[in-house]
Short mmCIF file of C-alpha atoms and ligand atoms in Angstrom, two decimals:
data_model
loop_
_atom_site.label_atom_id
_atom_site.label_comp_id
_atom_site.label_asym_id
_atom_site.label_seq_id
_atom_site.Cartn_x
_atom_site.Cartn_y
_atom_site.Cartn_z
CA MET A 1 188.15 -66.59 -75.91
CA SER A 2 187.03 -63.06 -76.76
CA ASP A 3 185.37 -60.96 -79.45
CA LYS A 4 186.85 -57.77 -77.96
CA LYS A 5 189.70 -56.41 -80.03
CA ALA A 6 192.50 -53.81 -79.72
CA HIS A 7 193.37 -51.96 -82.93
CA LEU A 8 196.96 -50.80 -83.21
CA GLU A 9 198.30 -48.42 -85.82
CA ILE A 10 202.13 -48.10 -85.93
CA ASP A 11 204.09 -45.60 -87.99
CA GLY A 12 205.91 -47.41 -90.75
CA ILE A 13 203.64 -50.45 -90.64
CA GLU A 14 200.84 -50.61 -93.16
CA GLY A 15 197.28 -51.08 -91.94
CA LYS A 16 195.94 -51.78 -88.48
CA ILE A 17 197.13 -54.60 -86.23
CA GLU A 18 194.19 -56.30 -84.55
CA LEU A 19 194.87 -57.89 -81.15
CA PRO A 20 192.42 -59.96 -79.07
CA VAL A 21 191.36 -58.56 -75.67
CA TYR A 22 190.47 -61.04 -72.92
CA SER A 23 188.48 -60.46 -69.71
CA GLY A 24 189.08 -62.36 -66.46
CA THR A 25 186.46 -63.01 -63.77
CA LEU A 26 187.96 -60.04 -61.87
CA GLY A 27 190.53 -57.36 -62.64
CA PRO A 28 191.69 -55.53 -65.78
CA ASP A 29 191.20 -56.88 -69.31
CA VAL A 30 194.39 -58.01 -71.05
CA VAL A 31 195.56 -57.42 -74.60
CA ASP A 32 197.02 -60.55 -76.21
CA VAL A 33 200.15 -59.13 -77.89
CA ARG A 34 201.49 -62.42 -79.25
CA GLY A 35 200.47 -61.34 -82.78
CA LEU A 36 203.07 -58.56 -82.70
CA THR A 37 205.97 -61.01 -83.15
CA ALA A 38 204.76 -61.85 -86.67
CA LYS A 39 204.93 -58.11 -87.39
CA GLY A 40 208.54 -58.02 -86.18
CA LEU A 41 207.61 -56.22 -82.95
CA PHE A 42 208.04 -56.89 -79.20
CA THR A 43 206.25 -55.19 -76.31
CA TYR A 44 208.47 -53.29 -73.87
CA ASP A 45 207.69 -53.47 -70.15
CA PRO A 46 210.76 -53.38 -67.81
CA GLY A 47 209.81 -54.74 -64.39
CA PHE A 48 206.63 -56.24 -65.89
CA VAL A 49 204.57 -53.36 -64.44
CA SER A 50 201.88 -53.78 -67.12
CA THR A 51 202.32 -57.43 -68.09
CA ALA A 52 200.00 -60.36 -67.34
CA ALA A 53 202.42 -63.27 -67.66
CA CYS A 54 199.90 -66.09 -67.28
CA GLU A 55 196.34 -67.11 -66.52
CA SER A 56 195.72 -68.10 -62.90
CA SER A 57 192.77 -68.93 -60.63
CA ILE A 58 194.61 -68.96 -57.30
CA THR A 59 194.78 -65.37 -55.96
CA PHE A 60 193.26 -62.04 -56.94
CA ILE A 61 194.65 -58.70 -55.75
CA GLY A 62 192.61 -55.52 -56.19
CA GLY A 63 195.22 -52.79 -55.71
CA ALA A 64 192.89 -49.77 -55.67
CA LYS A 65 190.59 -51.13 -52.94
CA GLY A 66 193.04 -53.27 -50.96
CA ILE A 67 191.39 -56.56 -51.97
CA LEU A 68 193.15 -59.94 -51.54
CA LEU A 69 191.20 -63.12 -52.39
CA HIS A 70 192.52 -66.66 -52.21
CA ARG A 71 190.32 -68.80 -54.51
CA GLY A 72 187.67 -66.07 -53.98
CA TYR A 73 187.82 -65.99 -50.16
CA PRO A 74 188.85 -62.59 -48.65
CA ILE A 75 192.10 -62.66 -46.67
CA GLU A 76 190.36 -60.99 -43.72
CA GLN A 77 187.86 -63.89 -43.44
CA LEU A 78 190.56 -66.53 -43.84
CA ALA A 79 192.72 -64.85 -41.17
CA GLU A 80 189.71 -64.62 -38.84
CA GLN A 81 188.07 -68.04 -39.44
CA SER A 82 190.58 -70.37 -41.11
CA ASP A 83 194.14 -71.48 -40.37
CA HIS A 84 197.37 -71.79 -42.35
CA LEU A 85 197.17 -75.47 -43.30
CA GLU A 86 193.53 -75.14 -44.37
CA THR A 87 194.59 -72.17 -46.52
CA CYS A 88 197.43 -74.29 -47.99
CA TYR A 89 194.80 -76.89 -48.99
CA LEU A 90 192.61 -74.14 -50.49
CA LEU A 91 195.49 -72.69 -52.54
CA LEU A 92 196.63 -76.11 -53.77
CA PHE A 93 193.28 -77.74 -54.56
CA GLY A 94 190.97 -74.73 -55.12
CA GLU A 95 188.31 -75.50 -52.48
CA LEU A 96 188.11 -75.45 -48.67
CA PRO A 97 188.47 -79.02 -47.32
CA ASN A 98 185.65 -80.78 -45.46
CA LYS A 99 186.48 -82.28 -42.06
CA ALA A 100 187.78 -85.60 -43.42
CA GLU A 101 189.81 -83.92 -46.19
CA LYS A 102 191.34 -81.49 -43.69
CA GLU A 103 192.30 -84.24 -41.25
CA ALA A 104 193.84 -86.34 -44.06
CA PHE A 105 195.81 -83.34 -45.34
CA ILE A 106 197.12 -82.48 -41.87
CA SER A 107 198.25 -86.05 -41.23
CA LYS A 108 200.02 -86.13 -44.63
CA VAL A 109 201.85 -82.90 -43.75
CA ASN A 110 202.70 -84.15 -40.26
CA ALA A 111 204.14 -87.35 -41.75
CA GLN A 112 206.60 -85.29 -43.81
CA ARG A 113 207.81 -82.86 -41.12
CA THR A 114 211.14 -84.55 -40.39
CA VAL A 115 214.24 -83.83 -42.47
CA ASP A 116 216.79 -86.40 -43.68
CA ASN A 117 220.10 -86.54 -41.79
CA SER A 118 221.97 -85.54 -44.97
CA ILE A 119 220.06 -82.24 -44.98
CA ALA A 120 220.65 -81.76 -41.25
CA SER A 121 224.39 -82.24 -41.88
CA LEU A 122 224.25 -79.69 -44.71
CA VAL A 123 222.68 -77.13 -42.34
CA LYS A 124 225.39 -77.87 -39.76
CA SER A 125 228.09 -77.40 -42.41
CA PHE A 126 227.32 -73.67 -42.65
CA ASP A 127 229.17 -71.07 -40.62
CA ARG A 128 227.04 -70.29 -37.54
CA GLY A 129 227.00 -66.66 -38.65
CA ALA A 130 225.66 -67.51 -42.12
CA HIS A 131 222.42 -65.70 -43.03
CA PRO A 132 219.58 -68.21 -42.54
CA MET A 133 218.18 -67.47 -46.02
CA SER A 134 221.41 -68.79 -47.57
CA ILE A 135 221.01 -72.00 -45.56
CA LEU A 136 217.27 -72.33 -46.33
CA CYS A 137 217.87 -71.77 -50.04
CA SER A 138 220.66 -74.37 -50.14
CA ALA A 139 218.81 -76.93 -48.00
CA THR A 140 215.69 -76.62 -50.19
CA ALA A 141 217.72 -77.15 -53.36
CA ALA A 142 219.41 -80.11 -51.63
CA LEU A 143 215.96 -81.73 -51.17
CA ALA A 144 215.94 -82.03 -54.98
CA GLY A 145 218.93 -84.35 -54.64
CA LEU A 146 216.94 -86.60 -52.33
CA TYR A 147 213.64 -86.71 -54.24
CA HIS A 148 214.57 -86.12 -57.88
CA LYS A 149 214.67 -89.75 -58.99
CA SER A 150 211.21 -90.57 -57.51
CA LEU A 151 209.56 -87.47 -58.98
CA ASP A 152 207.73 -87.32 -62.31
CA ILE A 153 206.53 -83.72 -62.67
CA THR A 154 204.04 -84.76 -65.36
CA ASN A 155 202.29 -86.90 -62.74
CA ASN A 156 199.62 -85.02 -60.74
CA GLU A 157 200.01 -87.20 -57.65
CA HIS A 158 203.79 -86.73 -57.68
CA ARG A 159 203.32 -82.95 -57.90
CA VAL A 160 200.92 -82.95 -54.95
CA GLU A 161 203.30 -85.13 -52.91
CA ALA A 162 206.16 -82.68 -53.59
CA ALA A 163 203.89 -79.78 -52.58
CA ILE A 164 202.96 -81.44 -49.28
CA ASN A 165 206.60 -82.36 -48.66
CA LEU A 166 207.75 -78.76 -49.12
CA ILE A 167 204.94 -77.29 -46.98
CA ALA A 168 205.81 -79.80 -44.25
CA LYS A 169 209.57 -79.32 -44.28
CA MET A 170 209.90 -75.53 -44.42
CA PRO A 171 209.14 -74.90 -40.72
CA THR A 172 211.55 -77.67 -39.72
CA LEU A 173 214.32 -76.28 -41.95
CA THR A 174 213.72 -72.73 -40.69
CA ALA A 175 213.86 -73.86 -37.07
CA MET A 176 217.06 -75.81 -37.86
CA CYS A 177 218.63 -72.64 -39.33
CA TYR A 178 217.90 -70.86 -36.05
CA ARG A 179 219.09 -73.68 -33.77
CA HIS A 180 222.31 -74.01 -35.79
CA SER A 181 223.01 -70.26 -35.52
CA GLN A 182 222.70 -70.60 -31.72
CA GLY A 183 224.92 -73.71 -31.59
CA MET A 184 221.95 -75.72 -30.29
CA ASP A 185 220.77 -79.24 -31.17
CA PHE A 186 217.87 -79.61 -33.56
CA ILE A 187 214.47 -80.38 -32.03
CA THR A 188 212.36 -83.07 -33.69
CA PRO A 189 208.77 -82.13 -34.62
CA ASN A 190 206.09 -82.68 -31.97
CA ASP A 191 203.02 -84.30 -33.55
CA ASP A 192 200.85 -83.23 -30.62
CA LEU A 193 201.21 -79.63 -31.82
CA ASP A 194 199.68 -77.98 -34.89
CA TYR A 195 201.74 -76.46 -37.70
CA ALA A 196 202.53 -73.07 -36.16
CA ALA A 197 202.79 -74.25 -32.54
CA ASN A 198 205.15 -77.01 -33.64
CA PHE A 199 207.33 -74.46 -35.44
CA LEU A 200 207.67 -72.34 -32.29
CA TYR A 201 208.32 -75.55 -30.30
CA MET A 202 211.13 -76.58 -32.72
CA MET A 203 212.61 -73.10 -32.23
CA SER A 204 212.65 -73.02 -28.42
CA GLY A 205 211.85 -76.54 -27.13
CA LYS A 206 208.92 -75.04 -25.24
CA THR A 207 205.21 -75.36 -26.04
CA PRO A 208 204.04 -71.84 -27.01
CA SER A 209 201.01 -70.05 -25.56
CA LYS A 210 197.76 -70.22 -27.55
CA THR A 211 198.10 -66.50 -28.39
CA ALA A 212 201.65 -66.91 -29.68
CA ALA A 213 200.77 -70.04 -31.68
CA HIS A 214 197.71 -68.32 -33.16
CA ALA A 215 199.74 -65.22 -34.05
CA MET A 216 202.39 -67.39 -35.73
CA ASP A 217 199.69 -69.21 -37.70
CA VAL A 218 198.22 -65.88 -38.85
CA VAL A 219 201.69 -64.71 -39.95
CA PHE A 220 202.12 -67.84 -42.07
CA LEU A 221 198.57 -67.51 -43.44
CA LEU A 222 198.98 -63.82 -44.37
CA HIS A 223 202.11 -64.64 -46.36
CA ALA A 224 200.68 -67.74 -48.07
CA ASP A 225 200.28 -66.32 -51.57
CA HIS A 226 200.21 -63.04 -53.43
CA GLU A 227 199.56 -63.51 -57.17
CA GLN A 228 202.50 -63.03 -59.55
CA ASN A 229 204.99 -61.26 -57.23
CA ALA A 230 208.71 -61.43 -57.97
CA SER A 231 209.43 -64.71 -56.17
CA THR A 232 206.30 -66.47 -57.47
CA SER A 233 207.15 -65.33 -60.99
CA THR A 234 210.64 -66.76 -60.44
CA VAL A 235 209.18 -70.11 -59.39
CA ARG A 236 206.95 -70.12 -62.49
CA LEU A 237 209.80 -69.13 -64.82
CA SER A 238 212.25 -71.68 -63.43
CA GLY A 239 209.50 -74.31 -63.27
CA SER A 240 208.68 -73.67 -66.94
CA SER A 241 212.00 -75.28 -67.92
CA GLY A 242 210.75 -78.54 -66.35
CA THR A 243 213.21 -78.31 -63.48
CA ASN A 244 212.75 -80.11 -60.18
CA PRO A 245 210.16 -78.33 -57.95
CA TYR A 246 212.58 -78.18 -55.00
CA ALA A 247 215.04 -76.33 -57.25
CA ALA A 248 212.27 -73.99 -58.45
CA ILE A 249 211.27 -73.21 -54.84
CA ALA A 250 214.94 -72.60 -53.95
CA ALA A 251 214.98 -70.03 -56.78
CA GLY A 252 211.88 -68.43 -55.25
CA ILE A 253 213.61 -68.27 -51.85
CA ALA A 254 216.61 -66.58 -53.45
CA THR A 255 214.35 -63.94 -55.00
CA LEU A 256 212.34 -63.38 -51.83
CA TRP A 257 215.56 -62.60 -49.92
CA GLY A 258 215.92 -59.13 -51.48
CA PRO A 259 215.03 -56.10 -49.26
CA SER A 260 212.61 -54.82 -51.91
CA HIS A 261 210.62 -58.03 -51.54
CA GLY A 262 210.52 -60.51 -48.66
CA GLY A 263 213.67 -59.14 -47.08
CA ALA A 264 211.71 -55.99 -46.21
CA ASN A 265 210.45 -57.39 -42.88
CA GLU A 266 214.04 -57.75 -41.66
CA ALA A 267 214.85 -54.35 -43.18
CA VAL A 268 211.93 -52.73 -41.30
CA LEU A 269 213.35 -53.81 -37.94
CA ASN A 270 216.86 -52.78 -38.94
CA MET A 271 215.47 -49.40 -40.05
CA LEU A 272 213.57 -48.87 -36.76
CA ASN A 273 216.68 -49.81 -34.80
CA GLU A 274 218.74 -47.39 -36.94
CA ILE A 275 216.22 -44.58 -36.36
CA GLY A 276 216.54 -45.48 -32.70
CA ASP A 277 214.14 -42.92 -31.27
CA VAL A 278 210.82 -41.28 -32.13
CA SER A 279 212.61 -37.92 -32.11
CA ARG A 280 214.62 -38.93 -35.21
CA ILE A 281 211.68 -40.06 -37.34
CA ASP A 282 211.31 -36.69 -39.14
CA GLU A 283 214.99 -36.87 -40.18
CA TYR A 284 214.45 -40.30 -41.76
CA VAL A 285 211.17 -39.36 -43.41
CA ALA A 286 213.06 -36.48 -45.03
CA LYS A 287 215.74 -38.92 -46.24
CA ALA A 288 213.03 -41.17 -47.71
CA LYS A 289 211.64 -38.21 -49.65
CA ASP A 290 215.03 -37.01 -50.87
CA LYS A 291 215.53 -38.27 -54.43
CA SER A 292 219.31 -38.03 -54.05
CA ASP A 293 219.20 -40.31 -50.98
CA PRO A 294 218.86 -44.05 -51.68
CA PHE A 295 217.10 -44.53 -48.32
CA ARG A 296 213.52 -45.75 -48.56
CA LEU A 297 211.03 -46.33 -45.77
CA MET A 298 211.09 -50.10 -45.47
CA GLY A 299 207.62 -51.60 -45.12
CA PHE A 300 205.99 -48.84 -47.17
CA GLY A 301 204.80 -48.92 -50.76
CA HIS A 302 203.67 -51.69 -53.04
CA ARG A 303 203.63 -52.34 -56.77
CA VAL A 304 199.94 -53.27 -56.69
CA TYR A 305 198.34 -51.89 -53.51
CA LYS A 306 197.80 -48.17 -54.02
CA ASN A 307 195.42 -47.79 -51.12
CA PHE A 308 196.21 -50.17 -48.29
CA ASP A 309 197.60 -53.69 -47.96
CA PRO A 310 194.78 -55.68 -46.29
CA ARG A 311 197.37 -57.96 -44.74
CA SER A 312 199.05 -55.17 -42.81
CA ARG A 313 195.75 -54.32 -41.09
CA VAL A 314 195.31 -57.92 -39.90
CA MET A 315 198.97 -58.09 -38.93
CA LYS A 316 198.68 -54.88 -36.87
CA LYS A 317 195.66 -56.30 -34.97
CA CYS A 318 197.58 -59.49 -34.23
CA CYS A 319 200.59 -57.46 -33.16
CA ASP A 320 198.52 -55.51 -30.65
CA GLU A 321 197.05 -58.76 -29.22
CA VAL A 322 200.44 -60.40 -28.74
CA LEU A 323 202.04 -57.29 -27.25
CA ALA A 324 199.04 -56.89 -24.92
CA GLU A 325 199.44 -60.51 -23.75
CA LEU A 326 203.17 -60.03 -23.28
CA GLY A 327 202.54 -56.70 -21.56
CA ASN A 328 204.78 -54.96 -24.13
CA ASN A 329 202.17 -52.56 -25.40
CA ASN A 330 204.65 -49.79 -24.91
CA ASP A 331 207.35 -51.55 -26.95
CA PRO A 332 209.51 -48.62 -28.17
CA LEU A 333 209.76 -50.14 -31.67
CA LEU A 334 205.99 -50.40 -31.86
CA ALA A 335 205.66 -46.79 -30.68
CA MET A 336 208.11 -45.73 -33.42
CA ALA A 337 206.29 -47.82 -36.02
CA LYS A 338 202.91 -46.32 -35.12
CA LYS A 339 204.37 -42.77 -35.24
CA LEU A 340 206.01 -43.52 -38.60
CA GLU A 341 202.72 -44.86 -39.95
CA VAL A 342 200.79 -41.76 -38.86
CA ILE A 343 203.39 -39.43 -40.41
CA ALA A 344 203.56 -41.41 -43.65
CA LEU A 345 199.76 -41.50 -43.95
CA GLU A 346 199.55 -37.72 -43.53
CA ASP A 347 202.68 -36.58 -45.42
CA SER A 348 201.84 -35.37 -48.93
CA TYR A 349 204.85 -37.23 -50.45
CA PHE A 350 203.55 -40.61 -49.32
CA VAL A 351 199.90 -39.75 -49.92
CA GLU A 352 200.55 -38.56 -53.50
CA LYS A 353 202.75 -41.58 -54.29
CA LYS A 354 200.20 -43.86 -52.56
CA LEU A 355 202.80 -45.37 -50.24
CA TYR A 356 201.02 -47.24 -47.46
CA PRO A 357 202.28 -49.77 -44.91
CA ASN A 358 202.62 -53.18 -46.57
CA VAL A 359 202.61 -56.69 -45.12
CA ASP A 360 206.21 -56.32 -43.96
CA PHE A 361 205.65 -53.21 -41.88
CA TYR A 362 204.05 -54.85 -38.84
CA SER A 363 205.17 -58.44 -39.40
CA GLY A 364 208.67 -57.56 -38.20
CA ILE A 365 207.39 -56.13 -34.89
CA LEU A 366 205.02 -59.07 -34.41
CA LEU A 367 207.79 -61.61 -35.07
CA LYS A 368 210.14 -59.78 -32.72
CA SER A 369 207.46 -59.90 -30.01
CA LEU A 370 207.30 -63.68 -30.55
CA GLY A 371 211.01 -63.86 -29.81
CA ILE A 372 212.03 -64.54 -33.42
CA PRO A 373 215.47 -63.09 -34.24
CA VAL A 374 215.45 -60.47 -37.04
CA GLU A 375 217.67 -62.46 -39.41
CA LEU A 376 215.09 -65.27 -39.40
CA PHE A 377 212.15 -63.05 -40.48
CA THR A 378 212.51 -63.70 -44.21
CA CYS A 379 212.78 -67.46 -43.64
CA ILE A 380 209.40 -67.17 -41.90
CA PHE A 381 208.08 -65.30 -44.94
CA ALA A 382 209.45 -68.10 -47.18
CA THR A 383 207.82 -70.75 -44.99
CA GLY A 384 204.48 -68.93 -45.19
CA ARG A 385 204.82 -68.38 -48.97
CA THR A 386 205.76 -71.96 -49.88
CA PRO A 387 202.13 -73.07 -50.41
CA GLY A 388 201.60 -70.16 -52.78
CA TRP A 389 204.77 -70.82 -54.73
CA ILE A 390 204.12 -74.53 -55.10
CA SER A 391 200.42 -74.01 -55.94
CA HIS A 392 201.41 -71.73 -58.83
CA TRP A 393 203.99 -74.29 -59.98
CA HIS A 394 201.35 -77.07 -59.78
CA GLU A 395 198.75 -74.90 -61.59
CA MET A 396 201.22 -74.13 -64.39
CA LEU A 397 202.20 -77.79 -64.87
CA SER A 398 198.57 -78.95 -64.76
CA GLU A 399 197.94 -77.25 -68.13
CA PRO A 400 199.98 -77.07 -71.37
CA TYR A 401 202.77 -74.50 -70.87
CA LYS A 402 205.74 -73.04 -72.70
CA ILE A 403 209.20 -72.30 -71.33
CA GLY A 404 209.39 -68.62 -70.34
CA ARG A 405 211.76 -66.72 -72.60
CA PRO A 406 211.34 -62.91 -72.66
CA ARG A 407 213.03 -60.81 -75.39
CA GLN A 408 214.72 -57.37 -75.15
CA LEU A 409 215.23 -53.92 -76.67
CA TYR A 410 218.84 -54.32 -77.87
CA LYS A 411 220.95 -51.17 -77.40
CA GLY A 412 224.39 -52.69 -77.91
CA ALA A 413 226.96 -52.45 -80.74
CA VAL A 414 225.92 -53.28 -84.30
CA LYS A 415 227.83 -56.06 -86.12
CA ARG A 416 231.58 -55.38 -86.36
CA ASP A 417 234.69 -57.44 -87.25
CA PHE A 418 237.10 -58.86 -84.67
CA VAL A 419 240.28 -56.84 -84.06
CA LYS A 420 243.52 -58.80 -83.45
CA LEU A 421 245.32 -58.13 -80.19
CA GLU A 422 248.32 -56.63 -82.00
CA ASP A 423 246.02 -54.19 -83.80
CA ARG A 424 244.18 -52.83 -80.70
C1 SDX B 501 206.56 -57.37 -50.70
O1 SDX B 501 204.65 -57.88 -55.21
C2 SDX B 501 204.21 -58.35 -54.10
O2 SDX B 501 203.08 -58.81 -53.99
C3 SDX B 501 205.21 -58.36 -52.97
C4 SDX B 501 204.67 -58.77 -51.61
C5 SDX B 501 204.27 -60.22 -51.58
O3 SDX B 501 203.44 -60.57 -50.72
O4 SDX B 501 204.85 -61.02 -52.35
O5 SDX B 501 203.56 -57.97 -51.26
C6 SDX B 501 205.75 -58.61 -50.52
O6 SDX B 501 207.56 -57.43 -51.36
C7 SDX B 501 206.04 -56.08 -50.13
C8 SDX B 501 206.99 -54.89 -50.44
C9 SDX B 501 208.16 -54.94 -49.45
N1 SDX B 501 209.18 -53.93 -49.81
C10 SDX B 501 209.37 -52.84 -49.09
O7 SDX B 501 208.70 -52.51 -48.12
C11 SDX B 501 210.58 -52.03 -49.55
C12 SDX B 501 210.19 -50.55 -49.63
N2 SDX B 501 209.25 -50.37 -50.74
C13 SDX B 501 209.80 -49.98 -52.04
O8 SDX B 501 211.05 -50.51 -52.33
C14 SDX B 501 208.77 -50.02 -53.15
O9 SDX B 501 207.65 -49.41 -52.68
C15 SDX B 501 208.39 -51.37 -53.75
C16 SDX B 501 209.58 -52.12 -54.23
C17 SDX B 501 207.64 -52.19 -52.77
C18 SDX B 501 207.47 -51.08 -54.95
O10 SDX B 501 208.25 -50.40 -55.89
P1 SDX B 501 207.65 -49.97 -57.31
O11 SDX B 501 206.25 -50.43 -57.49
O12 SDX B 501 208.65 -50.35 -58.36
O13 SDX B 501 207.52 -48.42 -57.17
P2 SDX B 501 208.67 -47.39 -57.53
O14 SDX B 501 209.98 -47.89 -57.01
O15 SDX B 501 208.56 -47.06 -58.99
O16 SDX B 501 208.25 -46.13 -56.64
C19 SDX B 501 207.31 -45.17 -57.13
C20 SDX B 501 207.71 -43.87 -56.44
C21 SDX B 501 209.19 -43.52 -56.64
O17 SDX B 501 209.30 -42.12 -56.61
P3 SDX B 501 209.36 -41.30 -58.04
O18 SDX B 501 210.52 -41.91 -58.83
O19 SDX B 501 208.00 -41.56 -58.69
O20 SDX B 501 209.59 -39.87 -57.64
O21 SDX B 501 207.53 -44.00 -55.02
C22 SDX B 501 208.80 -43.87 -54.37
C23 SDX B 501 209.85 -44.09 -55.42
O22 SDX B 501 211.07 -43.39 -55.09
N3 SDX B 501 208.83 -44.90 -53.34
C24 SDX B 501 209.29 -44.72 -52.09
C25 SDX B 501 209.10 -45.95 -51.44
N4 SDX B 501 208.55 -46.83 -52.30
C26 SDX B 501 208.39 -46.17 -53.47
N5 SDX B 501 209.85 -43.65 -51.47
C27 SDX B 501 210.21 -43.83 -50.17
N6 SDX B 501 210.06 -44.99 -49.48
C28 SDX B 501 209.49 -46.07 -50.08
N7 SDX B 501 209.35 -47.21 -49.40
#
């Protein structure tokens, strides 16, 4: 795979350790450290900041220049010229579909939109005040109970069927979470509407405007995949045990829920509401900079993007269009968000630490303008991200793979003998 080598000299170990270095089509080279185990060594990388955990051909992120490619296509072009379901096809199969392939894929997804009554009853069994992510996570895992027996994960066709099933059902489950929280009946999917329009229809019972449906589709598309982020890595790790894909996606949903990850869009809105007024922004920026204060500016910063998140630029444009159509261009939250962005982009703390608005910063304001309640934001993120999760799962299972099993730097007690209760 490579004639490049890394040469490692370690105190206390004789001679040099030679490690292969591999180059991808884009991005940094990687050092294959597997040879260290034979030398009685592990690498140490808490949070996997410097670890390439797998090979993948699905998505490339260039953090320094704000680049995001899905199968080589820039996110800006996909957001401008494609749509969410076409992007799902691209992520899953590696190429853009032709007309016939696209129509066949859409009809397969449409055929799987409805949810079994047992799952509907499960959703209804939750307290109406339950957080929708707890319901979505449980309902997705419950799908494993329905489809486990008919699913052979070593079979390519079965894997693709499960992928289409999950992509199809997520909007329906998310809409059901919302309707249940409002004590309203569930609305069955409307096959006359496309993916995003149907989602908004299942939320409200009304056919959305073209602008709203397009904005919703862009939100799903912008969230579709993002390389080896925490939730995708969770799906890969759980999938590597050979578990059911619905269970692996439920694990991804659980990971996404955290405010440092997909929960940030909900946290952005809660933060803006807590700030309450433009006049208090400086106070909160100071809190974000204060090391002794756990407060962070939600929607800012990213492990990979150290320049700008290309998705947040597209999201901001979409946000402006929807607010203009709704006549809410002077939405106080949007005014606060724009002021916060300007301050953060000029303040030396954020500039030096390369903290820029990420995908979650504007998505919350856009979703709020579409009438989506804040607690449902992360379910929308999960719905958008499902094609990415399941494409990584499918990619991993399409090649030989090993169960993921990291090691550790042990800092606990050395061996000692048990002490009887009477002697303690
Ligand atoms: C997503 O990985 C992905 O691709 C994720 C995602 C996807 O599509 O899957 O892009 C989606 O999760 C976007 C991120 C959403 N999260 C937030 O908006 C929450 C706020 N952001 C932070 O929690 C943070 O920026 C992270 C979690 C996003 C990134 O954290 P890192 O890479 O571990 O960086 P860090 O915590 O080591 O921070 C580096 C420095 C620290 O200061 P020092 O210790 O160096 O002095 O920057 C500071 C941090 O205190 N910092 C912030 C900050 N984020 C980092 N200070 C104030 N506010 C912030 N938001």
